[in-house]
Short mmCIF file of C-alpha atoms and ligand atoms in Angstrom, two decimals:
data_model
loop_
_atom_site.label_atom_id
_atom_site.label_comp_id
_atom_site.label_asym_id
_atom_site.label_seq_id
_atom_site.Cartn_x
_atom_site.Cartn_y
_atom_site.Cartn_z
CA UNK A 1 10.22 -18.38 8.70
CA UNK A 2 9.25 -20.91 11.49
CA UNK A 3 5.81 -22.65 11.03
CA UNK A 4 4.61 -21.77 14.34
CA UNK A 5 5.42 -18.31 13.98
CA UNK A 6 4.13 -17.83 10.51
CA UNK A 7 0.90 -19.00 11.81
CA UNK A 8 0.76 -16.21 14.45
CA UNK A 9 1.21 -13.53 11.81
CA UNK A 10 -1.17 -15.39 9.61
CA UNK A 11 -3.88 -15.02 12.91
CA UNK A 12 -3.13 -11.34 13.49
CA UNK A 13 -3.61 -9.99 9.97
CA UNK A 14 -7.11 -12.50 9.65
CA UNK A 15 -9.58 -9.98 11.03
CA UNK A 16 -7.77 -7.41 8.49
CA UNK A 17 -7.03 -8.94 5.10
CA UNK A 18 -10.20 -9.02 2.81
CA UNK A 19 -9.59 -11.31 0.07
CA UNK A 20 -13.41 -11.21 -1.07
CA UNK A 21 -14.95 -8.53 -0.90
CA UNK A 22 -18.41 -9.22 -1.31
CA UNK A 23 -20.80 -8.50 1.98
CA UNK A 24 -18.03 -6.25 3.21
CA UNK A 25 -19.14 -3.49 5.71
CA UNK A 26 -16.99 -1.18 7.12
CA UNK A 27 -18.49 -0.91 10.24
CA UNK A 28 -16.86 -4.31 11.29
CA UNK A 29 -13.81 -2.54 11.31
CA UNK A 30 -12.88 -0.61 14.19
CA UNK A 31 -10.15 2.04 13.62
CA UNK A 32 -9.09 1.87 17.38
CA UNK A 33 -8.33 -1.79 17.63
CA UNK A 34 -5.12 -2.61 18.65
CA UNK A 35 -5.59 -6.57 19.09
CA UNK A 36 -3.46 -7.56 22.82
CA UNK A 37 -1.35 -4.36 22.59
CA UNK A 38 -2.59 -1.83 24.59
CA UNK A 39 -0.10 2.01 25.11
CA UNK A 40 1.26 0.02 28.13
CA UNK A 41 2.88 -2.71 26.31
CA UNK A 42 3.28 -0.69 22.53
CA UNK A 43 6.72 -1.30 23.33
CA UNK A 44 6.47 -4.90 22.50
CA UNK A 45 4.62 -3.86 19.35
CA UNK A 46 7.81 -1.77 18.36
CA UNK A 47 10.02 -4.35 19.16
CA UNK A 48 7.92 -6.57 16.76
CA UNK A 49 8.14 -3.72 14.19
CA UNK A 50 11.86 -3.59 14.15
CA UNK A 51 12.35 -7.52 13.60
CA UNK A 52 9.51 -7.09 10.58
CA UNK A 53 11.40 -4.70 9.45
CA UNK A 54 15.14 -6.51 9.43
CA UNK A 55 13.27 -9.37 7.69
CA UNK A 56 11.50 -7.30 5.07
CA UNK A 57 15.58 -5.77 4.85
CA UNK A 58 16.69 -9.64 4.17
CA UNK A 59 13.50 -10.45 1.99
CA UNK A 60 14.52 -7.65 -0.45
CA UNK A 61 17.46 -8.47 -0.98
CA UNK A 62 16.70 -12.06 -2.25
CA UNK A 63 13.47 -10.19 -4.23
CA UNK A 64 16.14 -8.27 -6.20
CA UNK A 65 18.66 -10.75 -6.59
CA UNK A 66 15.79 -13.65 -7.95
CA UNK A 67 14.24 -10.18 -10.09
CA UNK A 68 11.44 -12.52 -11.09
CA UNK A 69 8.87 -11.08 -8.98
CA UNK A 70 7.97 -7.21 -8.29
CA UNK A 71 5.68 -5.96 -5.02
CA UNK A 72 3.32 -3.51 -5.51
CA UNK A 73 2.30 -1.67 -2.16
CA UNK A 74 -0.65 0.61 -2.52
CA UNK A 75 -1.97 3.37 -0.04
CA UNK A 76 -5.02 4.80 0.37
CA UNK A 77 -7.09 7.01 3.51
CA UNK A 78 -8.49 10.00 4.45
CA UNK A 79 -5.66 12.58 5.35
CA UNK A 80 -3.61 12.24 8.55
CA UNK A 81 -4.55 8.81 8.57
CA UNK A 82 -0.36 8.30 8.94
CA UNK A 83 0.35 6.69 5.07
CA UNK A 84 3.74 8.97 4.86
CA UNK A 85 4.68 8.05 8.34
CA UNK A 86 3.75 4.62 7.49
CA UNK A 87 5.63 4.05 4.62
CA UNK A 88 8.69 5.73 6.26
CA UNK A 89 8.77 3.47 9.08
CA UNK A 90 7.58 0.15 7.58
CA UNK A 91 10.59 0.91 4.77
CA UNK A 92 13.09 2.04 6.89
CA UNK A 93 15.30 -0.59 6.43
CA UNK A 94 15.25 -1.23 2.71
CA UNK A 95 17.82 -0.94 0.21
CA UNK A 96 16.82 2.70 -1.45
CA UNK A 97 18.11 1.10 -5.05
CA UNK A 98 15.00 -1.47 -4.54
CA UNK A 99 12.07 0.56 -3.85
CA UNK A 100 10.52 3.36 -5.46
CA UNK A 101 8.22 5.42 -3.72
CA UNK A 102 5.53 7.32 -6.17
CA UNK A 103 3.10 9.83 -4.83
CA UNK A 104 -0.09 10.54 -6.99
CA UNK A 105 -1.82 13.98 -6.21
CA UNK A 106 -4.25 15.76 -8.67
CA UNK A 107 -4.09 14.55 -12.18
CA UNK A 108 -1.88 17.14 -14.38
CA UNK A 109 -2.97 18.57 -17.93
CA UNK A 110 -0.92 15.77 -19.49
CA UNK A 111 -2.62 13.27 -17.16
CA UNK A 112 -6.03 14.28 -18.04
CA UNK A 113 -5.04 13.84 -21.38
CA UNK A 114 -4.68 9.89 -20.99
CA UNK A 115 -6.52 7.37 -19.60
CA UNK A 116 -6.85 7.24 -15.87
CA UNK A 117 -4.61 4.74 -14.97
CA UNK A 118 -2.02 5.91 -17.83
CA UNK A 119 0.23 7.66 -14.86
CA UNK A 120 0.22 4.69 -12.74
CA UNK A 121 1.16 2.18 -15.64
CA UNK A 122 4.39 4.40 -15.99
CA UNK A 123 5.25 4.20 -12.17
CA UNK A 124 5.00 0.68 -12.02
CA UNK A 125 8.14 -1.20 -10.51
CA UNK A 126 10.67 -3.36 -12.22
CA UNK A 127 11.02 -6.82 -11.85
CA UNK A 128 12.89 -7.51 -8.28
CA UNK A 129 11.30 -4.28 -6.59
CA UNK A 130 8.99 -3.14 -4.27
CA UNK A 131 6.86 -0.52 -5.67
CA UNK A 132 4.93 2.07 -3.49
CA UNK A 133 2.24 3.91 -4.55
CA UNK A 134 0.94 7.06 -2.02
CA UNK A 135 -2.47 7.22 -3.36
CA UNK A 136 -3.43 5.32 -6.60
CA UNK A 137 -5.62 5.19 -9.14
CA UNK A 138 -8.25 4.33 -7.00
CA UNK A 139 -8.76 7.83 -6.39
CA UNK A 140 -10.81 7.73 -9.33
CA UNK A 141 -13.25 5.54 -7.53
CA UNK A 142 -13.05 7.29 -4.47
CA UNK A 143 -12.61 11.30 -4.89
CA UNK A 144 -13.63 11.68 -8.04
CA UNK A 145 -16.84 9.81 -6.85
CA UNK A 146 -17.70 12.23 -4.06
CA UNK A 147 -16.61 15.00 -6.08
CA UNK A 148 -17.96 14.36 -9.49
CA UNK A 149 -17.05 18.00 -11.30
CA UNK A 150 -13.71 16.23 -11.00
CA UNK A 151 -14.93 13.77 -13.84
CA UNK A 152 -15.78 16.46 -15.91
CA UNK A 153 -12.03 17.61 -15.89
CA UNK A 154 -11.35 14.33 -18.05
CA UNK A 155 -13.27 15.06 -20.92
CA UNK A 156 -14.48 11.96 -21.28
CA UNK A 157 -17.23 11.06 -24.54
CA UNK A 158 -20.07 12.21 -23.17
CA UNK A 159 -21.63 8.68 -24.38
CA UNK A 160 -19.29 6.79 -22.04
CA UNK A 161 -20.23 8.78 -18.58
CA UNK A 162 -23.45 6.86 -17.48
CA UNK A 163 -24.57 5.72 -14.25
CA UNK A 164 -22.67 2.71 -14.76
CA UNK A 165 -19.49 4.48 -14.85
CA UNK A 166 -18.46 3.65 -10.87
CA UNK A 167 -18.64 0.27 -11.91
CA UNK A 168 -17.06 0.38 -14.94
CA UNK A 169 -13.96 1.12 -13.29
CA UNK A 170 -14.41 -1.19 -10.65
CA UNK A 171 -14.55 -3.80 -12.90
CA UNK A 172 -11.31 -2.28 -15.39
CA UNK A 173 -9.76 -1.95 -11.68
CA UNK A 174 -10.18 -5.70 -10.97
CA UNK A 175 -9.19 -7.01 -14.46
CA UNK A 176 -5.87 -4.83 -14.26
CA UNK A 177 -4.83 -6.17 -11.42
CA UNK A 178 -5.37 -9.37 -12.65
CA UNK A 179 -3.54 -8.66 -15.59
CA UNK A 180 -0.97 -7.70 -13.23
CA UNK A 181 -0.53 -10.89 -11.08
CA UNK A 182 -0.52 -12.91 -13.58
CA UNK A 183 2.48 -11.12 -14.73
CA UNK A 184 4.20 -11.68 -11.58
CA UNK A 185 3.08 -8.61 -9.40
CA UNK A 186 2.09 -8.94 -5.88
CA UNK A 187 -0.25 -6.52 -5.20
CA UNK A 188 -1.20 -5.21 -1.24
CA UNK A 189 -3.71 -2.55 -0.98
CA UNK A 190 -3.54 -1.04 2.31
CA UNK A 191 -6.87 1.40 3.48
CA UNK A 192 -5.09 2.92 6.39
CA UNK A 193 -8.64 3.58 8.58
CA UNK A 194 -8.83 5.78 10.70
CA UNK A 195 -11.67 7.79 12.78
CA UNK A 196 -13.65 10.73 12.91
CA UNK A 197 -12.46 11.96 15.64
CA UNK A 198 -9.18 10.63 15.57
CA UNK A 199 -8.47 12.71 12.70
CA UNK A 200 -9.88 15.75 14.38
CA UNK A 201 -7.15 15.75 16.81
CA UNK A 202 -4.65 15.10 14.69
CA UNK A 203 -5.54 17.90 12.66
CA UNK A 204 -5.68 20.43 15.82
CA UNK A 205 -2.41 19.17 16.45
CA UNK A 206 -1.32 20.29 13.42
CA UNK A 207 -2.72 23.64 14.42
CA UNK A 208 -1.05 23.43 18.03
CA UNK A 209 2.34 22.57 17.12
CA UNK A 210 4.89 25.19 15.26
CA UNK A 211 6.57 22.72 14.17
CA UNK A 212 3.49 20.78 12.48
CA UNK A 213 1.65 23.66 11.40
CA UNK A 214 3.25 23.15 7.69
CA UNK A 215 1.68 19.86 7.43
CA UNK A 216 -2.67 21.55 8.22
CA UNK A 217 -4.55 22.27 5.16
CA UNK A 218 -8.19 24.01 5.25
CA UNK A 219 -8.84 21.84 2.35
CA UNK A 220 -7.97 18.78 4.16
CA UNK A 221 -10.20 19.82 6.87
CA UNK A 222 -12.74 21.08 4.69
CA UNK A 223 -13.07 17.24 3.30
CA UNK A 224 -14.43 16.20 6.66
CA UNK A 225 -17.75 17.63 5.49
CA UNK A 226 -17.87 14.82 2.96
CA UNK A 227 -16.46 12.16 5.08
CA UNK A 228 -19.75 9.91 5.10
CA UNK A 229 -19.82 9.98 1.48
CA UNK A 230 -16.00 8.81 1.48
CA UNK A 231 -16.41 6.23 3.47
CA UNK A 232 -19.37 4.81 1.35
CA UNK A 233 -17.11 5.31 -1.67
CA UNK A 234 -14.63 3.09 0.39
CA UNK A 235 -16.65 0.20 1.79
CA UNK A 236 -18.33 0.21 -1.81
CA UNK A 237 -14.69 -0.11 -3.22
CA UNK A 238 -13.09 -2.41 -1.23
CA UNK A 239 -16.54 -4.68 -1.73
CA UNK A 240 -15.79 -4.69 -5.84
CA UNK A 241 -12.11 -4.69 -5.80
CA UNK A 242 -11.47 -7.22 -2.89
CA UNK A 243 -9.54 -10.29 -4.30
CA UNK A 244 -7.15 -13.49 -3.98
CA UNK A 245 -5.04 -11.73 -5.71
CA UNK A 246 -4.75 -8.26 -5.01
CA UNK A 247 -6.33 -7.82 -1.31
CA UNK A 248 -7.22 -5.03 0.55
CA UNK A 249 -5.70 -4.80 4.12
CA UNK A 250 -8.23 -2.30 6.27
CA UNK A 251 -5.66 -1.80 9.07
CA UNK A 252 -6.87 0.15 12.25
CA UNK A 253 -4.91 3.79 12.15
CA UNK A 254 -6.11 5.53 15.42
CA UNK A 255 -2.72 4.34 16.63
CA UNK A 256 0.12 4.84 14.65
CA UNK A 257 2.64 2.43 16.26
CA UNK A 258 -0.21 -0.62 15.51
CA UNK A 259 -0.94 0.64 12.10
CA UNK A 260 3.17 -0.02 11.44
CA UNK A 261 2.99 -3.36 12.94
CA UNK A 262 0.69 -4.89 10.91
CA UNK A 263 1.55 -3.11 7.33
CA UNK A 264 4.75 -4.73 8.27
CA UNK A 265 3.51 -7.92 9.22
CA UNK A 266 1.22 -8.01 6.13
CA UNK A 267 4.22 -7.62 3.55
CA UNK A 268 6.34 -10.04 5.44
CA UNK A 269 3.41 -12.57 5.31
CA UNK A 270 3.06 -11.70 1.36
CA UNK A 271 6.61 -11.98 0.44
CA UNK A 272 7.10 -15.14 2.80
CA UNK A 273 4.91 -16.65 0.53
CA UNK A 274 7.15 -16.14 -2.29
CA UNK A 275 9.93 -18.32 -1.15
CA UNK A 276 12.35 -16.04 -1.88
CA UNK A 277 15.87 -17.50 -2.19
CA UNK A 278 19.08 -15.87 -3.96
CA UNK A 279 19.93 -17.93 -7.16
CA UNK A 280 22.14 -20.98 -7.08
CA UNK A 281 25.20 -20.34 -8.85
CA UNK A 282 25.42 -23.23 -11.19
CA UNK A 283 28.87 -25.36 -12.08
CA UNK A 284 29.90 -23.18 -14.97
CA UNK A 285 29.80 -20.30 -12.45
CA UNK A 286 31.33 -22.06 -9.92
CA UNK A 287 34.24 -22.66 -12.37
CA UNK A 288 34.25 -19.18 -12.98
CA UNK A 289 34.63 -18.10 -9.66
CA UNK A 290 37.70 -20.08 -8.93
CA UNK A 291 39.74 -19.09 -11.67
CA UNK A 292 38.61 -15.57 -10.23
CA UNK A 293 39.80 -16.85 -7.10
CA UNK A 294 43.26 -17.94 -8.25
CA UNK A 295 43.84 -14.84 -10.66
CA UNK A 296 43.46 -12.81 -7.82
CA UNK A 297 46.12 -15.26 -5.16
CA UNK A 298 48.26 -15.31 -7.83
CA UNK A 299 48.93 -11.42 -7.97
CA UNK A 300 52.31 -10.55 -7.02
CA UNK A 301 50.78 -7.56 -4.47
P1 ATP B 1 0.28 15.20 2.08
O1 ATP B 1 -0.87 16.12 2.20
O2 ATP B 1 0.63 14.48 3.33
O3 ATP B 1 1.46 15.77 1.38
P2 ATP B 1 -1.38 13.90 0.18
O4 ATP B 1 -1.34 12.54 -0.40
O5 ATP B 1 -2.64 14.29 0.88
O6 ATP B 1 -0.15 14.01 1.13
P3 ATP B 1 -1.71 16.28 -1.49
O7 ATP B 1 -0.66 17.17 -2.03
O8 ATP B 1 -2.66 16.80 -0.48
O9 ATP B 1 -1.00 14.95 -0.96
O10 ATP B 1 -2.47 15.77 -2.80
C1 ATP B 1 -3.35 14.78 -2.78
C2 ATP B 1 -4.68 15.27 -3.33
O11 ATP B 1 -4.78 14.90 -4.68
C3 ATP B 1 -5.79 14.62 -2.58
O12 ATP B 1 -6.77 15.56 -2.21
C4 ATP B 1 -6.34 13.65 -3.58
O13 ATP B 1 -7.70 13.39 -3.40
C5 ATP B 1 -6.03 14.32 -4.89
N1 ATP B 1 -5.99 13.35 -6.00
C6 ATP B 1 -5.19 12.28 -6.11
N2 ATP B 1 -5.48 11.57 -7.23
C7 ATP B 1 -6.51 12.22 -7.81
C8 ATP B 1 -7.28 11.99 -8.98
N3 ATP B 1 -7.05 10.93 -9.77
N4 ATP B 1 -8.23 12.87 -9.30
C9 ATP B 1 -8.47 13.93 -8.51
N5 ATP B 1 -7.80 14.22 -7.39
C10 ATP B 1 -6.82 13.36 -7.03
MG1 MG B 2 -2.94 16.26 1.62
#
């Protein structure tokens, strides 16, 4: 990628990309920004989406061919905050053989039975793929927090539940994902934020539409009763679990079309970094290929 042009992407995703988290406040985030697009010109943001998206295509590719490095792309938010239509869009492109998609709802019997992060071990992705989790284990800091019967579920010794048990896993978050880099995982988190009231009308649109009606849940909409306790379970979050190397992106998602852009724009920018390139075929290879090359010329049909 040009210089000039990496430094652009580098200025959009600033205000968004929290690489310490310490001192963050989510109120310095505003779910409706939309930087110099505004609904008039969102057509330029497609546009933009469409060209992240044929170089996130291209970028794969290499990723899977070098299979040194693997991406992990995490996604969390409050519901209808657009993280399936998200992923959909931002992926579009991509080889289906590199990427797997894994969605993590409420723990299972077998899950409780492990460790909390036990599930998410398993789905992580090979070397030379991009990894996607839909909700992650940091539900555990986030519902589970606001809903603390939920903690009970785990049967946990009742020795290890103290007050300090939030920031326990803050901490076994952090050093995990440490543990993770340093094995050659790039790690995105992506809190897809959205409003209040934003969220309100997309549920009631959910309500108004046949065809969307599938998608409204009372218990979705019941949630909104706790939403001031989820976002203080987020900001707190994002404050412990902020790092170099596994940052949290809080991208604005009152609009969905500007919530695309920059998830795209933020992987680009990640795996640009990498320097991805496909591997040189050496001389033995080389050799190799032409006698390949003249088995094949040398057929009689
Ligand atoms: P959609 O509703 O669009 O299909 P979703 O991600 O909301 O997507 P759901 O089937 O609603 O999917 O399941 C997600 C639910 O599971 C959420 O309410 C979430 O809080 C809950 N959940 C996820 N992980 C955990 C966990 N570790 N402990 C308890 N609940 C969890
Ligand atoms: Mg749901």
């Amino acid at each position: 990628m040009e210089k000039s042009q990496k430094k652009r992407i580098r200025e959009f995703l600033e205000p968004y990309c929290i690489t310490q988290g310490k001192g963050f406040r989510l109120k310095d985030h505003d779910p409706t920004d939309t930087q110099k697009f505004t609904s008039e010109n969102k057509g330029e943001a497609k546009e933009l989406l469409e060209r992240g998206v044929e170089w996130l295509t291209e970028a794969q590719g290499k990723l899977y061919a070098q299979d040194r490095w693997s991406v992990l792309l995490l996604f969390q938010a409050m519901d209808a905050a657009g993280k399936d239509g998200t992923i959909k869009h931002v992926m579009s492109g991509v080889n289906p053989q590199g990427v797997q998609v894994t969605s993590f709802k409420a723990p299972s019997a077998e899950d409780l039975d492990h460790d909390f992060m036990w599930r998410c071990m398993k789905a992580l992705p090979e070397r030379g793929r991009i990894g996607i989790f839909n909700r992650s284990y940091y539900e555990e800091v986030l519902v589970v927090k606001v809903h603390e019967q939920l903690l009970a579920k785990q049967r946990l010794p009742e020795a290890l539940v103290t007050k300090k048990i939030w920031e326990h896993r803050y901490e076994d978050i952090d050093h995990i994902e440490r543990y993770l880099a340093r094995n050659g995982y790039i790690i995105l988190k992506f809190f897809l934020n959205v409003s209040h009231a934003e969220q309100k009308r997309r549920f009631l649109e959910r309500l108004d539409l046949p065809d969307k009606n599938w998608k409204f849940s009372t218990a979705d909409a019941n949630e909104r009763r706790h939403w001031k306790a989820y976002m203080e379970a987020y900001e707190t979050m994002i404050a412990h679990t902020a790092k170099k190397h596994a940052p949290w992106y809080v991208i604005p998602a009152d609009n969905k079309w500007f919530t695309r852009l920059a998830v795209a724009l933020a992987i680009v920018d990640a795996m640009d970094n990498l320097d991805l390139q496909y591997p040189k075929v050496g001389a033995e290879k080389k050799k190799e290929l032409a006698e390949a090359r003249r088995v094949l010329m040398a057929e009689k049909k």
